PDB file of C-alpha atoms in Angstrom:
ATOM      1  CA  UNK A   9      14.875  -4.848   6.338  1.00  0.00           C
ATOM      2  CA  UNK A  10      11.822  -2.856   7.288  1.00  0.00           C
ATOM      3  CA  UNK A  11       8.279  -4.124   7.112  1.00  0.00           C
ATOM      4  CA  UNK A  12       6.356  -0.917   7.346  1.00  0.00           C
ATOM      5  CA  UNK A  13       3.199   0.110   9.103  1.00  0.00           C
ATOM      6  CA  UNK A  14       1.229   3.005   7.712  1.00  0.00           C
ATOM      7  CA  UNK A  15      -1.885   4.723   8.946  1.00  0.00           C
ATOM      8  CA  UNK A  16      -4.029   6.440   6.333  1.00  0.00           C
ATOM      9  CA  UNK A  17      -7.370   8.154   6.346  1.00  0.00           C
ATOM     10  CA  UNK A  18      -9.940   5.597   5.251  1.00  0.00           C
ATOM     11  CA  UNK A  19     -10.600   6.242   1.565  1.00  0.00           C
ATOM     12  CA  UNK A  20     -12.234   3.016   0.418  1.00  0.00           C
ATOM     13  CA  UNK A  21     -14.306   0.087   1.630  1.00  0.00           C
ATOM     14  CA  UNK A  22     -11.683  -2.212   3.120  1.00  0.00           C
ATOM     15  CA  UNK A  23     -11.628  -4.780   5.899  1.00  0.00           C
ATOM     16  CA  UNK A  24      -8.857  -6.483   7.877  1.00  0.00           C
ATOM     17  CA  UNK A  25      -7.090  -9.095   5.771  1.00  0.00           C
ATOM     18  CA  UNK A  26      -7.608  -7.274   2.463  1.00  0.00           C
ATOM     19  CA  UNK A  27      -4.561  -6.431   0.342  1.00  0.00           C
ATOM     20  CA  UNK A  28      -4.499  -2.897  -1.091  1.00  0.00           C
ATOM     21  CA  UNK A  29      -1.966  -0.782  -2.983  1.00  0.00           C
ATOM     22  CA  UNK A  30      -0.813   2.588  -1.691  1.00  0.00           C
ATOM     23  CA  UNK A  31       2.212   4.499  -2.887  1.00  0.00           C
ATOM     24  CA  UNK A  32       4.978   3.147  -5.126  1.00  0.00           C
ATOM     25  CA  UNK A  33       8.710   2.484  -4.776  1.00  0.00           C
ATOM     26  CA  UNK A  34      11.282   0.515  -6.720  1.00  0.00           C
ATOM     27  CA  UNK A  35      10.792  -3.214  -6.075  1.00  0.00           C
ATOM     28  CA  UNK A  36      11.553  -5.321  -9.166  1.00  0.00           C
ATOM     29  CA  UNK A  37      15.118  -4.036  -9.594  1.00  0.00           C
ATOM     30  CA  UNK A  38      14.383  -2.590 -13.053  1.00  0.00           C
ATOM     31  CA  UNK A  39      14.647   1.162 -12.564  1.00  0.00           C
ATOM     32  CA  UNK A  40      13.802   1.764 -16.234  1.00  0.00           C
ATOM     33  CA  UNK A  41      10.178   0.653 -15.759  1.00  0.00           C
ATOM     34  CA  UNK A  42       9.615   2.975 -12.789  1.00  0.00           C
ATOM     35  CA  UNK A  43       8.513   2.238  -9.240  1.00  0.00           C
ATOM     36  CA  UNK A  44       6.012  -0.521  -8.487  1.00  0.00           C
ATOM     37  CA  UNK A  45       2.835  -0.056  -6.409  1.00  0.00           C
ATOM     38  CA  UNK A  46       3.353  -1.034  -2.758  1.00  0.00           C
ATOM     39  CA  UNK A  47       1.078  -3.843  -1.587  1.00  0.00           C
ATOM     40  CA  UNK A  48      -0.231  -3.616   1.984  1.00  0.00           C
ATOM     41  CA  UNK A  49      -2.235  -5.888   4.246  1.00  0.00           C
ATOM     42  CA  UNK A  50      -5.116  -4.100   5.953  1.00  0.00           C
ATOM     43  CA  UNK A  51      -4.550  -4.815   9.657  1.00  0.00           C
ATOM     44  CA  UNK A  52      -7.397  -2.832  11.108  1.00  0.00           C
ATOM     45  CA  UNK A  53      -9.624   0.207  11.068  1.00  0.00           C
ATOM     46  CA  UNK A  54      -9.383   2.687  13.962  1.00  0.00           C
ATOM     47  CA  UNK A  55     -11.840   5.564  13.772  1.00  0.00           C
ATOM     48  CA  UNK A  56     -11.320   7.120  10.357  1.00  0.00           C
ATOM     49  CA  UNK A  57      -7.860   5.576   9.885  1.00  0.00           C
ATOM     50  CA  UNK A  58      -6.823   2.345   8.217  1.00  0.00           C
ATOM     51  CA  UNK A  59      -3.730   0.571   9.535  1.00  0.00           C
ATOM     52  CA  UNK A  60      -1.630  -0.979   6.744  1.00  0.00           C
ATOM     53  CA  UNK A  61       1.339  -3.398   6.894  1.00  0.00           C
ATOM     54  CA  UNK A  62       3.685  -3.894   3.932  1.00  0.00           C
ATOM     55  CA  UNK A  63       3.382  -7.305   2.304  1.00  0.00           C
ATOM     56  CA  UNK A  64       7.069  -7.372   1.310  1.00  0.00           C
ATOM     57  CA  UNK A  65      10.408  -6.464   2.857  1.00  0.00           C
ATOM     58  CA  UNK A  66      10.990  -3.345   0.778  1.00  0.00           C
ATOM     59  CA  UNK A  67      14.388  -1.974   1.801  1.00  0.00           C
ATOM     60  CA  UNK A  68      17.446  -2.885   3.853  1.00  0.00           C
ATOM     61  CA  UNK A  69      18.131  -0.312   6.537  1.00  0.00           C
ATOM     62  CA  UNK A  70      19.689  -0.699  10.004  1.00  0.00           C
ATOM     63  CA  UNK A  71      17.647   0.119  13.088  1.00  0.00           C
ATOM     64  CA  UNK A  72      20.533   2.375  14.083  1.00  0.00           C
ATOM     65  CA  UNK A  73      23.646   3.235  12.089  1.00  0.00           C
ATOM     66  CA  UNK A  74      26.015   3.702  15.030  1.00  0.00           C
ATOM     67  CA  UNK A  75      24.204   3.627  18.380  1.00  0.00           C
ATOM     68  CA  UNK A  76      23.652   0.139  19.838  1.00  0.00           C
ATOM     69  CA  UNK A  77      21.557   1.734  22.618  1.00  0.00           C
ATOM     70  CA  UNK A  78      19.136   3.436  20.215  1.00  0.00           C
ATOM     71  CA  UNK A  79      15.420   3.128  20.822  1.00  0.00           C
ATOM     72  CA  UNK A  80      12.529   3.811  18.450  1.00  0.00           C
ATOM     73  CA  UNK A  81      12.314   7.462  19.501  1.00  0.00           C
ATOM     74  CA  UNK A  82      15.907   8.230  18.429  1.00  0.00           C
ATOM     75  CA  UNK A  83      16.843   5.506  15.926  1.00  0.00           C
ATOM     76  CA  UNK A  84      17.983   6.218  12.374  1.00  0.00           C
ATOM     77  CA  UNK A  85      15.295   3.989  10.855  1.00  0.00           C
ATOM     78  CA  UNK A  86      12.471   6.075  12.361  1.00  0.00           C
ATOM     79  CA  UNK A  87      14.040   9.295  11.031  1.00  0.00           C
ATOM     80  CA  UNK A  88      14.446   7.735   7.582  1.00  0.00           C
ATOM     81  CA  UNK A  89      10.895   6.367   7.390  1.00  0.00           C
ATOM     82  CA  UNK A  90       9.319   9.631   8.494  1.00  0.00           C
ATOM     83  CA  UNK A  91      11.360  11.881   6.194  1.00  0.00           C
ATOM     84  CA  UNK A  92       8.636  13.742   4.318  1.00  0.00           C
ATOM     85  CA  UNK A  93      10.800  14.008   1.189  1.00  0.00           C
ATOM     86  CA  UNK A  94      10.975  10.202   1.094  1.00  0.00           C
ATOM     87  CA  UNK A  95       7.257   9.843   1.800  1.00  0.00           C
ATOM     88  CA  UNK A  96       6.339  12.467  -0.808  1.00  0.00           C
ATOM     89  CA  UNK A  97       8.488  10.751  -3.461  1.00  0.00           C
ATOM     90  CA  UNK A  98       6.630   7.451  -2.880  1.00  0.00           C
ATOM     91  CA  UNK A  99       3.070   8.809  -2.924  1.00  0.00           C
ATOM     92  CA  UNK A 100       0.742  10.771  -5.137  1.00  0.00           C
ATOM     93  CA  UNK A 101      -0.461  14.104  -3.788  1.00  0.00           C
ATOM     94  CA  UNK A 102      -3.793  12.540  -2.785  1.00  0.00           C
ATOM     95  CA  UNK A 103      -2.036   9.654  -1.030  1.00  0.00           C
ATOM     96  CA  UNK A 104       0.305  12.076   0.733  1.00  0.00           C
ATOM     97  CA  UNK A 105      -2.597  14.213   1.960  1.00  0.00           C
ATOM     98  CA  UNK A 106      -4.377  11.109   3.270  1.00  0.00           C
ATOM     99  CA  UNK A 107      -1.478  10.006   5.474  1.00  0.00           C
ATOM    100  CA  UNK A 108      -2.496  10.079   9.108  1.00  0.00           C
ATOM    101  CA  UNK A 109      -0.131  10.743  11.981  1.00  0.00           C
ATOM    102  CA  UNK A 110      -0.422   7.993  14.556  1.00  0.00           C
ATOM    103  CA  UNK A 111       0.452   8.212  18.243  1.00  0.00           C
ATOM    104  CA  UNK A 112       2.316   5.062  19.246  1.00  0.00           C
ATOM    105  CA  UNK A 113       3.796   3.623  22.425  1.00  0.00           C
ATOM    106  CA  UNK A 114       7.054   1.698  22.377  1.00  0.00           C
ATOM    107  CA  UNK A 115       8.826  -0.428  24.965  1.00  0.00           C
ATOM    108  CA  UNK A 116      12.475   0.575  25.474  1.00  0.00           C
ATOM    109  CA  UNK A 117      15.272  -0.104  27.927  1.00  0.00           C
ATOM    110  CA  UNK A 118      15.280   2.118  31.008  1.00  0.00           C
ATOM    111  CA  UNK A 119      17.929   0.297  33.050  1.00  0.00           C
ATOM    112  CA  UNK A 120      19.687  -3.035  33.366  1.00  0.00           C
ATOM    113  CA  UNK A 121      21.329  -4.304  36.542  1.00  0.00           C
ATOM    114  CA  UNK A 122      22.905  -7.685  35.918  1.00  0.00           C
ATOM    115  CA  UNK A 123      20.224  -9.616  34.037  1.00  0.00           C
ATOM    116  CA  UNK A 124      17.328  -7.593  35.506  1.00  0.00           C
ATOM    117  CA  UNK A 125      15.779  -5.334  32.870  1.00  0.00           C
ATOM    118  CA  UNK A 126      13.511  -2.372  33.547  1.00  0.00           C
ATOM    119  CA  UNK A 127      11.639  -0.960  30.573  1.00  0.00           C
ATOM    120  CA  UNK A 128       9.962   2.366  29.937  1.00  0.00           C
ATOM    121  CA  UNK A 129       7.269   3.402  27.483  1.00  0.00           C
ATOM    122  CA  UNK A 130       8.102   6.013  24.850  1.00  0.00           C
ATOM    123  CA  UNK A 131       5.418   7.962  22.978  1.00  0.00           C
ATOM    124  CA  UNK A 132       5.992   9.175  19.423  1.00  0.00           C
ATOM    125  CA  UNK A 133       3.878  10.580  16.600  1.00  0.00           C
ATOM    126  CA  UNK A 134       4.661   8.930  13.261  1.00  0.00           C
ATOM    127  CA  UNK A 135       3.311   8.548   9.738  1.00  0.00           C
ATOM    128  CA  UNK A 136       5.260   5.364   9.068  1.00  0.00           C
ATOM    129  CA  UNK A 137       6.401   3.022  11.808  1.00  0.00           C
ATOM    130  CA  UNK A 138       7.295  -0.540  12.700  1.00  0.00           C
ATOM    131  CA  UNK A 139       5.214  -3.037  14.628  1.00  0.00           C
ATOM    132  CA  UNK A 140       5.706  -3.648  18.339  1.00  0.00           C
ATOM    133  CA  UNK A 141       5.696  -7.195  19.694  1.00  0.00           C
ATOM    134  CA  UNK A 142       2.178  -6.649  21.068  1.00  0.00           C
ATOM    135  CA  UNK A 143       0.953  -5.480  17.639  1.00  0.00           C
ATOM    136  CA  UNK A 144       2.520  -8.501  15.946  1.00  0.00           C
ATOM    137  CA  UNK A 145       0.593 -10.748  18.315  1.00  0.00           C
ATOM    138  CA  UNK A 146      -2.601  -8.708  17.895  1.00  0.00           C
ATOM    139  CA  UNK A 147      -2.675  -8.207  14.133  1.00  0.00           C
ATOM    140  CA  UNK A 148      -0.505 -10.671  12.225  1.00  0.00           C
ATOM    141  CA  UNK A 149      -1.485 -14.121  11.112  1.00  0.00           C
ATOM    142  CA  UNK A 150       1.263 -16.744  11.136  1.00  0.00           C
ATOM    143  CA  UNK A 151       1.876 -16.463   7.363  1.00  0.00           C
ATOM    144  CA  UNK A 152       2.551 -12.712   7.763  1.00  0.00           C
ATOM    145  CA  UNK A 153       5.518 -13.391  10.099  1.00  0.00           C
ATOM    146  CA  UNK A 154       7.627 -14.321   7.063  1.00  0.00           C
ATOM    147  CA  UNK A 155       8.684 -11.415   4.850  1.00  0.00           C
ATOM    148  CA  UNK A 156       9.356 -11.993   1.145  1.00  0.00           C
ATOM    149  CA  UNK A 157      12.252  -9.785   0.002  1.00  0.00           C
ATOM    150  CA  UNK A 158      11.758  -7.754  -3.182  1.00  0.00           C
ATOM    151  CA  UNK A 159      14.407  -8.150  -5.905  1.00  0.00           C
ATOM    152  CA  UNK A 160      15.418  -4.522  -5.380  1.00  0.00           C
ATOM    153  CA  UNK A 161      15.889  -4.991  -1.613  1.00  0.00           C
ATOM    154  CA  UNK A 162      17.929  -8.138  -2.313  1.00  0.00           C
ATOM    155  CA  UNK A 163      20.121  -6.235  -4.795  1.00  0.00           C
ATOM    156  CA  UNK A 164      20.660  -3.561  -2.109  1.00  0.00           C
ATOM    157  CA  UNK A 165      21.984  -6.185   0.306  1.00  0.00           C
ATOM    158  CA  UNK A 166      18.927  -7.326   2.273  1.00  0.00           C
ATOM    159  CA  UNK A 167      19.664 -10.494   4.226  1.00  0.00           C
ATOM    160  CA  UNK A 168      17.479 -13.390   3.150  1.00  0.00           C
ATOM    161  CA  UNK A 169      17.000 -17.120   3.470  1.00  0.00           C
ATOM    162  CA  UNK A 170      14.965 -18.865   0.759  1.00  0.00           C
ATOM    163  CA  UNK A 171      13.670 -15.468  -0.409  1.00  0.00           C
ATOM    164  CA  UNK A 172      12.496 -14.466   3.080  1.00  0.00           C
ATOM    165  CA  UNK A 173      14.097 -11.588   4.951  1.00  0.00           C
ATOM    166  CA  UNK A 174      14.554 -10.455   8.496  1.00  0.00           C
ATOM    167  CA  UNK A 175      12.615  -7.425   9.685  1.00  0.00           C
ATOM    168  CA  UNK A 176      12.761  -4.972  12.561  1.00  0.00           C
ATOM    169  CA  UNK A 177      10.159  -4.332  15.209  1.00  0.00           C
ATOM    170  CA  UNK A 178      10.304  -1.057  17.108  1.00  0.00           C
ATOM    171  CA  UNK A 179      10.939  -2.587  20.564  1.00  0.00           C
ATOM    172  CA  UNK A 180      14.571  -2.321  21.735  1.00  0.00           C
ATOM    173  CA  UNK A 181      16.540  -3.284  24.842  1.00  0.00           C
ATOM    174  CA  UNK A 182      19.878  -1.546  24.407  1.00  0.00           C
ATOM    175  CA  UNK A 183      23.350  -2.764  23.489  1.00  0.00           C
ATOM    176  CA  UNK A 184      23.199  -6.143  25.260  1.00  0.00           C
ATOM    177  CA  UNK A 185      19.995  -7.322  23.570  1.00  0.00           C
ATOM    178  CA  UNK A 186      19.463  -4.977  20.613  1.00  0.00           C
ATOM    179  CA  UNK A 187      16.171  -4.498  18.755  1.00  0.00           C
ATOM    180  CA  UNK A 188      13.412  -7.037  18.370  1.00  0.00           C
ATOM    181  CA  UNK A 189      13.666  -8.796  15.012  1.00  0.00           C
ATOM    182  CA  UNK A 190      11.411 -10.980  12.887  1.00  0.00           C
ATOM    183  CA  UNK A 191      13.493 -13.776  11.353  1.00  0.00           C
ATOM    184  CA  UNK A 192      13.175 -15.533   7.981  1.00  0.00           C
ATOM    185  CA  UNK A 193      11.841 -18.642   9.748  1.00  0.00           C
ATOM    186  CA  UNK A 194       8.952 -16.667  11.274  1.00  0.00           C
ATOM    187  CA  UNK A 195      10.310 -16.368  14.824  1.00  0.00           C
ATOM    188  CA  UNK A 196      10.958 -13.218  16.872  1.00  0.00           C
ATOM    189  CA  UNK A 197      14.018 -12.446  19.015  1.00  0.00           C
ATOM    190  CA  UNK A 198      16.385  -9.610  19.863  1.00  0.00           C
ATOM    191  CA  UNK A 199      19.536  -8.942  17.845  1.00  0.00           C
ATOM    192  CA  UNK A 200      22.208  -6.256  17.417  1.00  0.00           C
ATOM    193  CA  UNK A 201      20.503  -3.041  16.290  1.00  0.00           C
ATOM    194  CA  UNK A 202      23.446  -1.674  14.266  1.00  0.00           C
TER     195      UNK A 202
END
């Protein structure tokens, strides 16, 4: 399941901790009543951009479909989230225009000899992205570590325990360790990325 991060041009008076709506996708599982507005926590304001974090686990999607060594730069989830057809279908024209591209750094596996891991930093430019471990520690309060799963995500096969889902972070350490994951109990650890 993906908990999403979004950077938008600041369009209203908001402060960290506020909950705002931006865009709409199917969430309640009733396609006949149309998509529901997406609720976001305001994590921070950087310059003229507002950093948003989805309140709910909105969709089940693997970090990588087939490559256990995938990192954020080349994983299937990044390609899916930043597909402009998907983004356009979930936003109004004004919302779409106000999306801001955000330069992010991500920790990824460079090499592993025995149990010794060397990481590298990857730079990407994204509209929608996942949190890194450092961003989780910087921005999230403890209650945000648990991700309620929408009925639609549950119907699409999202894993959940007591209504809470698991969610990906963008950090990855290759086939042996996988991608960093937020668990239903609010903890973080690495798991298989496929």
